[in-house]
Coordinates of C-alpha atoms and ligand atoms in Angstrom, one line a residue:
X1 CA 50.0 18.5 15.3
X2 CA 47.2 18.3 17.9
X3 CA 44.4 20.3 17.7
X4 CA 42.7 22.3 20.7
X5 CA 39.7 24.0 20.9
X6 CA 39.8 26.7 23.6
X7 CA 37.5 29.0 26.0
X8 CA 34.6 27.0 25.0
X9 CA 32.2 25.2 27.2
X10 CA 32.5 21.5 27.3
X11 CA 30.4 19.0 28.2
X12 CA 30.1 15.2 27.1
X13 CA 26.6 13.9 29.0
X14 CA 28.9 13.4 32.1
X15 CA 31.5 15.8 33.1
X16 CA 30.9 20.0 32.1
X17 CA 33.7 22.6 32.5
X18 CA 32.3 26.3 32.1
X19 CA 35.6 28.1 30.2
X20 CA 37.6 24.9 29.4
X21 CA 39.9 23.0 26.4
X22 CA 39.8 20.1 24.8
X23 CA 43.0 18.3 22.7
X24 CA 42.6 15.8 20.3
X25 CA 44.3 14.3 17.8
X26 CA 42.5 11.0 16.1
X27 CA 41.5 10.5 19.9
X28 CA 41.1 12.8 23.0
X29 CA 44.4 13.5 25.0
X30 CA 43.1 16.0 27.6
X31 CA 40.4 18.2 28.5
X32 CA 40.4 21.0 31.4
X33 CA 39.5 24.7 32.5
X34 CA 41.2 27.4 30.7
X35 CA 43.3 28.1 34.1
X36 CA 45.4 24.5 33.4
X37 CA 45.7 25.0 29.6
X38 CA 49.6 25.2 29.2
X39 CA 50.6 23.8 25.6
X40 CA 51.9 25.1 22.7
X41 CA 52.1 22.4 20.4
X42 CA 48.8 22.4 19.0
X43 CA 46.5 24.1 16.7
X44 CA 44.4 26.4 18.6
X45 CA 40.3 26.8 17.5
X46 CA 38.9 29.3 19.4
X47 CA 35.7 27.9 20.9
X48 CA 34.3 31.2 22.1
X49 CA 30.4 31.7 22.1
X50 CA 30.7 27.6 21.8
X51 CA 29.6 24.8 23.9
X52 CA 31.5 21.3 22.9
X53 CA 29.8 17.8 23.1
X54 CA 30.6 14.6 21.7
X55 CA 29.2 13.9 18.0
X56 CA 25.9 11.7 17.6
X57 CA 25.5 8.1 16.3
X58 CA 21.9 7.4 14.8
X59 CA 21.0 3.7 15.1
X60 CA 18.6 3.1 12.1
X61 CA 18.3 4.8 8.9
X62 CA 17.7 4.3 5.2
X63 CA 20.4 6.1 3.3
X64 CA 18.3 4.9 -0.4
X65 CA 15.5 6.6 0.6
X66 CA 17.5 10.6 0.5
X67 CA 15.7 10.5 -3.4
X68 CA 12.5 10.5 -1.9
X69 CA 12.7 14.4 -1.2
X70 CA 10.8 16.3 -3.4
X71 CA 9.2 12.6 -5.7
X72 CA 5.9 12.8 -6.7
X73 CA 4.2 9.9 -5.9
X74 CA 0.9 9.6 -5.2
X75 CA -0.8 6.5 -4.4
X76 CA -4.4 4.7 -2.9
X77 CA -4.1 4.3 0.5
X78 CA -5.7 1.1 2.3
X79 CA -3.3 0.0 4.6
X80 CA 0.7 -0.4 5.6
X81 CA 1.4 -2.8 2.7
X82 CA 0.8 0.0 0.2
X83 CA 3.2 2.4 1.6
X84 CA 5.9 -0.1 1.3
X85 CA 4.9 -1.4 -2.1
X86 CA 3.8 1.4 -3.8
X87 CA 6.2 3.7 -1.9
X88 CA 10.0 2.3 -0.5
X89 CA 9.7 -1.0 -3.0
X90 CA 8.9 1.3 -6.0
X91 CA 11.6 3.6 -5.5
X92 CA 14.7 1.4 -4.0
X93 CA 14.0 -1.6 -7.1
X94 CA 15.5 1.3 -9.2
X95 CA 18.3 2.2 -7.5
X96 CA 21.4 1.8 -9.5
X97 CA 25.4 1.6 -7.7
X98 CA 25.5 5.2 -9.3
X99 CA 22.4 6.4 -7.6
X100 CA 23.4 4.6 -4.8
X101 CA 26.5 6.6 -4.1
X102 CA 24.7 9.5 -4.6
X103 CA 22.2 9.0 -2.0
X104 CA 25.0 7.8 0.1
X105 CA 26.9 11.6 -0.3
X106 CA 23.6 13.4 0.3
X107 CA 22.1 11.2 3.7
X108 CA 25.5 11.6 5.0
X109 CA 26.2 15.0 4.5
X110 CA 23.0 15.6 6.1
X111 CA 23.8 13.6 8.6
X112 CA 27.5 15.1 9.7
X113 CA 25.8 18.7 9.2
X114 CA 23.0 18.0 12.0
X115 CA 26.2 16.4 14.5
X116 CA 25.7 12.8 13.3
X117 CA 28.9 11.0 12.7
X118 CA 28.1 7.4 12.8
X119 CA 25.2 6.4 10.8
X120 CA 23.7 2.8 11.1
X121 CA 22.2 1.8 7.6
X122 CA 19.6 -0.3 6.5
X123 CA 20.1 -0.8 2.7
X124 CA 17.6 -2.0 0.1
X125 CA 18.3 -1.6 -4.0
X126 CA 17.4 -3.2 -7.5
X127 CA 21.5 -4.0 -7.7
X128 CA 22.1 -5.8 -4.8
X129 CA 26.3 -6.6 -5.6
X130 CA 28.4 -4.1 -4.4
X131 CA 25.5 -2.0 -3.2
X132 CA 26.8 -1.9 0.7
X133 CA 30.3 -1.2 -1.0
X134 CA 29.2 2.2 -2.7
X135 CA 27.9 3.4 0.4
X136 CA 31.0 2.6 2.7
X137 CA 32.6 4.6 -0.6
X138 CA 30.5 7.5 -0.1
X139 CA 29.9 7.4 3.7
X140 CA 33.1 6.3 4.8
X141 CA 35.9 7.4 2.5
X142 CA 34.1 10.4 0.6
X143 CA 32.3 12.0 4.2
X144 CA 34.5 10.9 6.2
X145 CA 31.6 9.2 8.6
X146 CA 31.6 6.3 10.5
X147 CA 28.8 3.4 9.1
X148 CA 27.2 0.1 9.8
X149 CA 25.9 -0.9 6.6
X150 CA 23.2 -4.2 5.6
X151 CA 21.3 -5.2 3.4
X152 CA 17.7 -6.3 3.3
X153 CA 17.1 -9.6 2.5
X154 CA 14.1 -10.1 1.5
X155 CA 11.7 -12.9 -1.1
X156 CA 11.2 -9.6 -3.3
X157 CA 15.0 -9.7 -4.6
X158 CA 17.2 -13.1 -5.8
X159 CA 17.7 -14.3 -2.1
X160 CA 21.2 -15.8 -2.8
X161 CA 22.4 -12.3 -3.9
X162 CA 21.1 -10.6 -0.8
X163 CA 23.0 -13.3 1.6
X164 CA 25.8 -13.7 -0.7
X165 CA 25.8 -8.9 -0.6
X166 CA 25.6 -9.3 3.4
X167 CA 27.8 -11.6 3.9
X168 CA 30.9 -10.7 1.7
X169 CA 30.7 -7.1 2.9
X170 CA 30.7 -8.4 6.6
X171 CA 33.6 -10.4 5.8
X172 CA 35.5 -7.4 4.1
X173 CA 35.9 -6.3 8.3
X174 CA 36.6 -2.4 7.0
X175 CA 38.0 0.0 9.5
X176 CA 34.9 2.0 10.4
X177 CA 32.2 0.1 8.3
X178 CA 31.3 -3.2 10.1
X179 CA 28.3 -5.3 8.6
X180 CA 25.6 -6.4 10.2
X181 CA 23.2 -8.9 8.4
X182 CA 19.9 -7.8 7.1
X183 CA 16.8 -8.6 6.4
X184 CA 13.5 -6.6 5.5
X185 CA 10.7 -7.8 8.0
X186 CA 9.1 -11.2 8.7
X187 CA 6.2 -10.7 6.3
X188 CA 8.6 -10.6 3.7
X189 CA 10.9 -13.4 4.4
X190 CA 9.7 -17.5 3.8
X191 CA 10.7 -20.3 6.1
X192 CA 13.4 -21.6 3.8
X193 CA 15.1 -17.8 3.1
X194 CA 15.4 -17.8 7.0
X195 CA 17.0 -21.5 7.3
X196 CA 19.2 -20.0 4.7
X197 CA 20.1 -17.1 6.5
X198 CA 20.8 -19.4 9.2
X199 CA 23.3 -21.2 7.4
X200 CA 25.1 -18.1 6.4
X201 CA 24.7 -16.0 9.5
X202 CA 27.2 -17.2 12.0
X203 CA 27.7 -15.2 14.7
X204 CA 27.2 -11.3 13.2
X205 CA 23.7 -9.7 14.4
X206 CA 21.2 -9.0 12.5
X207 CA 19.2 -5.6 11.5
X208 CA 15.6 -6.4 10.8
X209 CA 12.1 -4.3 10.9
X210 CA 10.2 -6.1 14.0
X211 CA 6.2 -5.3 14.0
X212 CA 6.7 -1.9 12.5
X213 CA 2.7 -2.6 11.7
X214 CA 0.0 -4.9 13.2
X215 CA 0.2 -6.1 9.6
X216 CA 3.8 -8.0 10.4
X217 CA 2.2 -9.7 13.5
X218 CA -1.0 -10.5 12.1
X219 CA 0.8 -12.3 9.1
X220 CA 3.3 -14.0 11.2
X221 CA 0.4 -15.3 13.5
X222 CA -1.8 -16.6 10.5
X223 CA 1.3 -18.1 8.3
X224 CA 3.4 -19.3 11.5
X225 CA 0.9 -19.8 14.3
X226 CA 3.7 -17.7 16.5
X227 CA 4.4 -14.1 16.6
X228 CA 7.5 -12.2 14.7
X229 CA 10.2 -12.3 18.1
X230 CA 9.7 -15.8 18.1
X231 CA 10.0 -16.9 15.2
X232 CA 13.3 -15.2 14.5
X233 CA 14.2 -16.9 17.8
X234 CA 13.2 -20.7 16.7
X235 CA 15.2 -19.8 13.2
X236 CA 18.5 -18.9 16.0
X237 CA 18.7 -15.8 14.4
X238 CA 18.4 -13.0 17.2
X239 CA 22.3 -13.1 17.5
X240 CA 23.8 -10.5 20.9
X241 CA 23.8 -7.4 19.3
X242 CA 21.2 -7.9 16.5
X243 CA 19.2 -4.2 16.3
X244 CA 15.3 -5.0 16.4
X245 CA 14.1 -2.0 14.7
X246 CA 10.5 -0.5 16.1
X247 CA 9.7 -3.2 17.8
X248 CA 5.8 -1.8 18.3
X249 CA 3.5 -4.4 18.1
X250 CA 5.7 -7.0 20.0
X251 CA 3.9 -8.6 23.5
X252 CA 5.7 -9.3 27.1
X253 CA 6.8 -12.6 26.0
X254 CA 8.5 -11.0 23.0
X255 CA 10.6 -8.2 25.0
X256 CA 11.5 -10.8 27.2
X257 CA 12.9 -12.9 24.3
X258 CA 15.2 -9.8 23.1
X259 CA 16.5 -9.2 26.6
X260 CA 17.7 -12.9 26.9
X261 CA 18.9 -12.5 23.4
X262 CA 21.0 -9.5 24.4
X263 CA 19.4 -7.8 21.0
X264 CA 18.9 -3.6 21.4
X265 CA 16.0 -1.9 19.6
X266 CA 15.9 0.8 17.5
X267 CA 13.1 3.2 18.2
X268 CA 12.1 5.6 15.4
X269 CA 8.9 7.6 16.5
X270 CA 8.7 10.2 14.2
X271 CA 8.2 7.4 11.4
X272 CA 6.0 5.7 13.1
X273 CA 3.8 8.8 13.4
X274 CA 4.2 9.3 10.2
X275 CA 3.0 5.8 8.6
X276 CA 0.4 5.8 12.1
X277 CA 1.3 2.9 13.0
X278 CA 2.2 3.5 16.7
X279 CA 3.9 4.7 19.2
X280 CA 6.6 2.8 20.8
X281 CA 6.2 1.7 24.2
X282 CA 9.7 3.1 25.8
X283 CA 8.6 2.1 29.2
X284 CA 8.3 -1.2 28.4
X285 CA 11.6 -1.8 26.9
X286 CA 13.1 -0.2 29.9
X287 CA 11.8 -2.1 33.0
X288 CA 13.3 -5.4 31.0
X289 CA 16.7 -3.2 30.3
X290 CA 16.8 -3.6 26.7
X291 CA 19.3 -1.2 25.2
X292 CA 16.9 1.2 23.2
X293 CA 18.8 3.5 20.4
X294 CA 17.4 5.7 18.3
X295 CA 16.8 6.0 14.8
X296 CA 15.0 8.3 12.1
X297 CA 14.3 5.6 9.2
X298 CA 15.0 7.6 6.4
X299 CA 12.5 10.1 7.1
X300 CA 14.7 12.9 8.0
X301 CA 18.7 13.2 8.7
X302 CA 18.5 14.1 12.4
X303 CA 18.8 12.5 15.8
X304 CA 17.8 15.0 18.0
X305 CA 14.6 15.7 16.8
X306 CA 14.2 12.1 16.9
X307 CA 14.9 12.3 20.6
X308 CA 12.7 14.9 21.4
X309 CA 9.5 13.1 19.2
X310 CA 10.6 10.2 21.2
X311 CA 9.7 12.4 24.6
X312 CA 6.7 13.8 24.0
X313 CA 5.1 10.6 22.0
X314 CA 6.0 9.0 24.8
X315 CA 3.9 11.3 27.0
X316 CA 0.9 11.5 24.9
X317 CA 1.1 7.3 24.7
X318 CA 1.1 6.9 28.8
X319 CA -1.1 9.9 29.6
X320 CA 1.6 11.1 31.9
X321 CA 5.2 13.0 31.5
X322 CA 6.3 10.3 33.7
X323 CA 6.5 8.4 30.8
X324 CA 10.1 9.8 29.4
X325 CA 12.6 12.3 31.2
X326 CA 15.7 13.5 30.7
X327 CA 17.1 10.6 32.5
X328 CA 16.2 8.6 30.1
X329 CA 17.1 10.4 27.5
X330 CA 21.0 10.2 28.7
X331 CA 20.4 6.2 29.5
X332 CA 19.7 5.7 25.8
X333 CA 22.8 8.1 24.9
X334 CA 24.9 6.1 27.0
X335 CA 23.6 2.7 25.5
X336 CA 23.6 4.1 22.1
X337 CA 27.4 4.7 23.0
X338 CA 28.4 1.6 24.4
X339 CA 26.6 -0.3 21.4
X340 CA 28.3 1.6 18.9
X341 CA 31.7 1.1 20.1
X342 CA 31.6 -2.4 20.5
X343 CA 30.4 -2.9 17.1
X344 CA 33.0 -0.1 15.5
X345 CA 36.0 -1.5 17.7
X346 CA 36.8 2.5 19.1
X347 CA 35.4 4.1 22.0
X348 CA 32.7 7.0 21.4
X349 CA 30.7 9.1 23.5
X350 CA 32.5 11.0 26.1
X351 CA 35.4 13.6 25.7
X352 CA 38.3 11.8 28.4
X353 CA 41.8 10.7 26.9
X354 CA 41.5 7.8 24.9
X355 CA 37.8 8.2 23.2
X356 CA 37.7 8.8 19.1
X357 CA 37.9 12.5 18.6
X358 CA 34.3 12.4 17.5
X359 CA 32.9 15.9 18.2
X360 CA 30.9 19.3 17.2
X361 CA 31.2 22.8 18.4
X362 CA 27.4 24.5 18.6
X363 CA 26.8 28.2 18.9
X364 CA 25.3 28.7 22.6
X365 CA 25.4 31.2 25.0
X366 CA 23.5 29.7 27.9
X367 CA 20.5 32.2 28.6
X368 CA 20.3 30.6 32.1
X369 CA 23.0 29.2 34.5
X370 CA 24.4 26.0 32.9
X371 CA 26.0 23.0 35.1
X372 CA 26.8 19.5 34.8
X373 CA 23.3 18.6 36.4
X374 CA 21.5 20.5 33.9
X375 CA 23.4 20.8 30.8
X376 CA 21.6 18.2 29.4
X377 CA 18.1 20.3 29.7
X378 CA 19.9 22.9 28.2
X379 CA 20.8 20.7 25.0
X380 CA 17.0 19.1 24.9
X381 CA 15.3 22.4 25.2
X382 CA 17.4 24.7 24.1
X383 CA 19.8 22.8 21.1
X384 CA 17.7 19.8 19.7
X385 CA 15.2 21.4 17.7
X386 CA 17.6 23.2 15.3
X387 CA 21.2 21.7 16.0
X388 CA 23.1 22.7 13.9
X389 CA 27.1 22.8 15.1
X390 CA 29.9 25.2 13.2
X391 CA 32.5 22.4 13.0
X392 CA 32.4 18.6 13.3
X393 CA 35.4 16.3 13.5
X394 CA 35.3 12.7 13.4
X395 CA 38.6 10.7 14.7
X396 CA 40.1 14.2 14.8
X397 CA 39.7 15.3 11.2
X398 CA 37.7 18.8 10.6
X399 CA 34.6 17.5 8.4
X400 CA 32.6 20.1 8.9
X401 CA 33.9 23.5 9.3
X402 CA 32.3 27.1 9.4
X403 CA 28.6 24.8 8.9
X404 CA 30.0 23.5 5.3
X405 CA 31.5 20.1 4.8
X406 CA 34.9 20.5 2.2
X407 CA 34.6 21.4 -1.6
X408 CA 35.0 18.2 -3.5
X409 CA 32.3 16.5 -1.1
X410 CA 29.8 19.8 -1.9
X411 CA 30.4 18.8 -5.5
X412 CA 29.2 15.4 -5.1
X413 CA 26.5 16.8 -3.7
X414 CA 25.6 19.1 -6.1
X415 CA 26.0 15.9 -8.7
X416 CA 23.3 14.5 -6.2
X417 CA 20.2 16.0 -8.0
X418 CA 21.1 14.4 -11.9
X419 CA 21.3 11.1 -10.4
X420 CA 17.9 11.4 -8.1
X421 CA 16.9 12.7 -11.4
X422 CA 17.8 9.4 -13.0
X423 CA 16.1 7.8 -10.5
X424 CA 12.6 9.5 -10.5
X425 CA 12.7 8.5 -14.5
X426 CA 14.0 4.9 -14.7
X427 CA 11.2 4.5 -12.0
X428 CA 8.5 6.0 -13.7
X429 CA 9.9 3.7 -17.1
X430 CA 8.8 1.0 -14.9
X431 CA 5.6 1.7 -14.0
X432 CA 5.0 2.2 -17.5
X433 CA 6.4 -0.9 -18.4
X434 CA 4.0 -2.9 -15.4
X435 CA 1.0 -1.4 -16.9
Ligands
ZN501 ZN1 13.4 1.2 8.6

């Protein structure tokens, strides 16, 4: 039986309907005002109090990294290279298909709580076979989410078990988990492990950091003589569709390269804030029209937040709020669409007949008039710092309901905290053992 949410406001970043319905069953079959609203064949949710919007994709995350909440780690600073060696590389090496899953339950719960339904993974761990497959486990068939999953090749693990881990998982072709290829950075990845990606790669696009740091270009200058957007480009690696994530430290001649590649970039500011190691340059990504999405590496399980540090980084970066409005905000939600609907195979992002029945229900009684021209201010101000929607569904089905996902998935998640438990220890055996 269809479902139809009812005397709720509904707005999907193009259309908005001020007392209205939606029906869905794994897609959308109508929406409308109240007045037009004549079936009886459905299952009704009221939607009082409610304003409905499509669910959220975020376009670069680290689902291993959910075990770094709450670890103790404490480390010398000097530079980049010690945050990923003595941070990410300690604590991913450990990672175990067990603790994999885990993490897996936990990112994506997190995710589907704060309206994000597709989540587009970047993947590193100590077991690299069958790594990708117990997150499409736990993201996919335990969540219910939609995923992208890769992993990160890189000289640090057995090469051939990285390739051989991308490319058997792309080749699975599972209904809502596609892989994309991936690899960890440039400053981790020879000459001969990119000819062999080459050889393996085909035609799938690739996921890979791009000048996170100055560190990445500086090494790819000295080692190469060329700088990181070109090189993956002499290798014929920057495959249509490939996500370029950051993407800070990358010249003119580089963001021309990804436009005629037909790559997008994933942007992640709060990250970068976070490691200071930049601010992205939105501006310049736009007047080339690269597709820009938006990610949160790891570092938190939100998108809107995301899009909001995104704004006013922006701002501070170009000395003017020129830099970033709200139209750009709904140009990157409209590109983050389109590229996630290609690369799932089912259309997202808007609430007309024939889109997945990806949405969320938010609590929000509009303390000002609220239209289609400024709904969106309404979400950015009002919404994105604590968004938090009552009910999700994703291709129709109710995964989160009354804020709470079901009770076998908050048992996983309970289970969650032995296994980061696990974790924390087989890591801190190896430090011991490296001494
Ligand atoms: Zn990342």
């Amino acid at each position: 039986m269809p479902k139809a949410i009812v005397n709720a406001r509904i707005y999907d970043f193009d259309e908005y309907i001020d007392h209205g319905y939606v029906v869905f069953d794994e897609t959308i079959l109508e929406k409308g005002p109240m007045e037009a609203f004549d079936r009886d064949d459905c299952t009704i949710i009221d939607g009082s109090g409610h304003l409905v919007i499509p669910s959220l994709v975020i376009g670069h995350t680290h689902i291993y990294s959910a075990f770094a909440r709450g670890w103790e780690n404490s480390f010398e600073y000097e530079s980049f290279m010690d945050i990923l060696e003595k941070q990410w590389w300690r604590l991913d090496a450990s990672h175990e298909h067990d603790t994999i899953y885990h993490s897996g339950i936990v990112n994506a719960v997190d995710h589907v709580k704060n309206g994000v339904t597709t989540i587009l993974d970047h993947h590193a761990s100590g077991t690299i076979a069958g790594s990708l497959e117990k997150l499409r486990k736990a993201v996919v068939d335990t969540v219910g989410a939609r995923g992208a999953f890769a992993f990160e090749t890189s000289d640090r693990f057995d090469v051939e078990a990285c390739l051989a881990e991308n490319r058997a998982f792309i080749d699975e072709r599972h209904p809502n988990a596609p892989g994309l290829f991936g690899l960890h950075a440039s400053l981790s990845l020879s000459e001969e492990t990119l000819r062999r990606v080459k050889e393996r790669l085909g035609d799938t696009p690739i996921h890979i950091h791009v000048a996170e740091s100055e560190l990445d270009q500086q090494d790819c200058l000295k080692r190469y003589g060329e700088r990181v957007v070109e090189r993956f480009a002499r290798h014929g690696l920057l495959n249509p569709g490939s996500i370029l994530t950051h993407a800070l430290h990358i010249n003119d001649a580089e963001r021309d390269l990804i436009a005629e590649h037909d790559c997008v970039v994933a942007l992640n500011p709060s990250s970068n804030m976070n490691n200071a190691v930049g601010i992205p340059d939105y501006p310049a990504l736009r007047k080339r029209d690269i597709p820009v999405i938006v990610g949160n590496d790891g570092l938190t399980s939100s998108v809107t937040t995301e899009y909001q540090a995104l704004m006013f980084a922006s701002h501070v970066q170009a000395k003017t709020p020129e830099a970033f409005d709200l139209g750009d905000l709904a140009r990157i939600l409209d590109e983050t669409y389109a590229y996630a609907s290609k690369l799932l195979g089912v259309r997202l992002g808007r609430l007309q007949a024939g889109y997945a029945a990806d949405l969320l229900m938010l609590p929000y009684i509009p303390p000002t008039p609220m239209r289609a021209s400024n709904a969106l201010g309404h979400l950015f101000f009002g919404l994105f710092n604590s968004f938090k929607p009552s009910d999700v569904f994703i291709g129709g089905k109710h995964v989160v309901k009354d804020f709470e996902v079901d009770a076998p998935t908050r048992e996983a998640y309970a289970a969650a905290k032995d296994a980061a438990q696990k974790l924390w220890n087989q890591i801190e055996r190896q430090k011991g053992a490296s001494r």
